[in-house]
Amino acid sequence: MKILLLGSGELGKEFVIAAQRIGQTIIAVDSYENAPAMQVAHDFEVINMLDGEALDRIVAKHKPDFIVPEIEAIRTERFYDYEKQGITVVPSAKAANFTMNRKAIRDLASKELGLKTAKYQYATSAEELQKAVKEVGIPCVVKPLMSSSGKGQSTIKTESDIEKAWQYAVAGSRGDVIEVIVEAFVDFHSEITLLTITQNNNPTLFCAPIGHRQERGDYQESWQPALVSEKDLYEAQDMAEKITEALGGAGLFGVEFFLTKEGVYFSELSPRPHDTGMVTLAGTQNFNEFELHLRAILSLPIFEITLEKAGASAVILASEDSANPTFTGIENVAALAKTDFRIFGKPTSRPYRRMGVVLSYDTLSTPINEITERAKETAKLITVNS
Ligand SMILES: Nc1ncnc2c1ncn2[C@@H]1O[C@H](COP(=O)(O)OP(=O)(O)OP(=O)(O)O)[C@@H](O)[C@H]1O
Ligand SMILES: NCC(=O)N[C@@H]1O[C@H](COP(=O)([O-])[O-])[C@@H](O)[C@H]1O
Ligand SMILES: [Mg+2]
């Protein structure tokens, strides 16, 4: 099969490797050359994926069987047409289109499906944001409708933060929409990603929950399995099943939840492998999240997902801008037992850019916080030099 991968970061790279292993053909696309997934694909294209005409051009040129989005900021409105042309958009044109913009997915979850979410409002100017904040209450979180990995996201703690939050959101917005969502701050005790796999002719499957810790809206460590009460897990699975069914198609989704004393809140979802799901690269499961996405897409039945080990991932971040980043300390990480790592091969660095990940694992009876602490300490052994 021919797969057009839209977005070629670290998640795409692992997906391509999984696809190469079972003989698929991949064209990797991104806005810059030598992106991680391009380094392992058959062919590549460099375009602005928000440009519908540029997308049309490469779809017509390559005539793929599948279009697999890897990021959110794509002119996803075009996907409905590609579906009509007989191309399978993964997991579906609707799923990619609804999750490109926080408004569509939040209204679907909250208004249409009745899932429990933080109280929220939208705003298209600093003045509207003032009103929205009054409505939602302080503290609250402001995010551009189009952004990911926490870009443009900030927390309002006092009224004087509102103007700053607006400016920051506008500057961090990825797409061409200048609008924000304001959400009441959810005082959660933990947050999880529930990897949910929908299949064409088989039932929906769930991976063991993944716990994670975020800073600046971006993940720092993730671990699997997360300790979640049976009641919370059931609630999360029920919500994940409802929303993935409403979005349609086959593939792996990363469904994010906040766990609180008052129960489980739906936060958002990615209709594709999730960054926190990189923990599955530690061999925690019989199939990692990229292999699961691929199998679901190709309608290869997934009989069961088994939890084999406990594991954790911790990010390796750059601290400076560089056109030629290099790494030191890798040999110290390599020397450790029950440890692995990935360096993504991003051609340039900037402050806080995720450049790699350290993976730790152990038996299922090992306390998960010990493994997570080990991953976190181990990641500090690697430095990104500019
Ligand atoms: N309403 C909220 N209350 C408390 N914390 C929040 C809220 N919204 C977001 N956060 C925190 O910020 C993190 C990032 O938020 P969110 O997942 O919405 O951003 P994102 O930019 O889509 O990130 P990604 O693309 O990496 O998933 C959350 O995982 C959570 O830790
Ligand atoms: N939370 C979403 C996420 O983690 N996405 C991953 O990060 C890449 C972009 O990285 P970059 O900003 O370093 O180019 C994306 O291509 C994807 O692999
Ligand atoms: Mg998120």
mmCIF file of C-alpha atoms in Angstrom, residues 42 82 142 181 223:
data_model
loop_
_atom_site.group_PDB
_atom_site.id
_atom_site.type_symbol
_atom_site.label_atom_id
_atom_site.label_comp_id
_atom_site.label_asym_id
_atom_site.label_seq_id
_atom_site.Cartn_x
_atom_site.Cartn_y
_atom_site.Cartn_z
ATOM 1 C CA HIS A 42 10.805 6.070 0.407
ATOM 2 C CA TYR A 82 -9.924 12.866 -0.797
ATOM 3 C CA VAL A 142 -6.138 29.915 27.653
ATOM 4 C CA ILE A 181 -10.558 28.622 24.157
ATOM 5 C CA TRP A 223 4.607 5.968 32.411
#
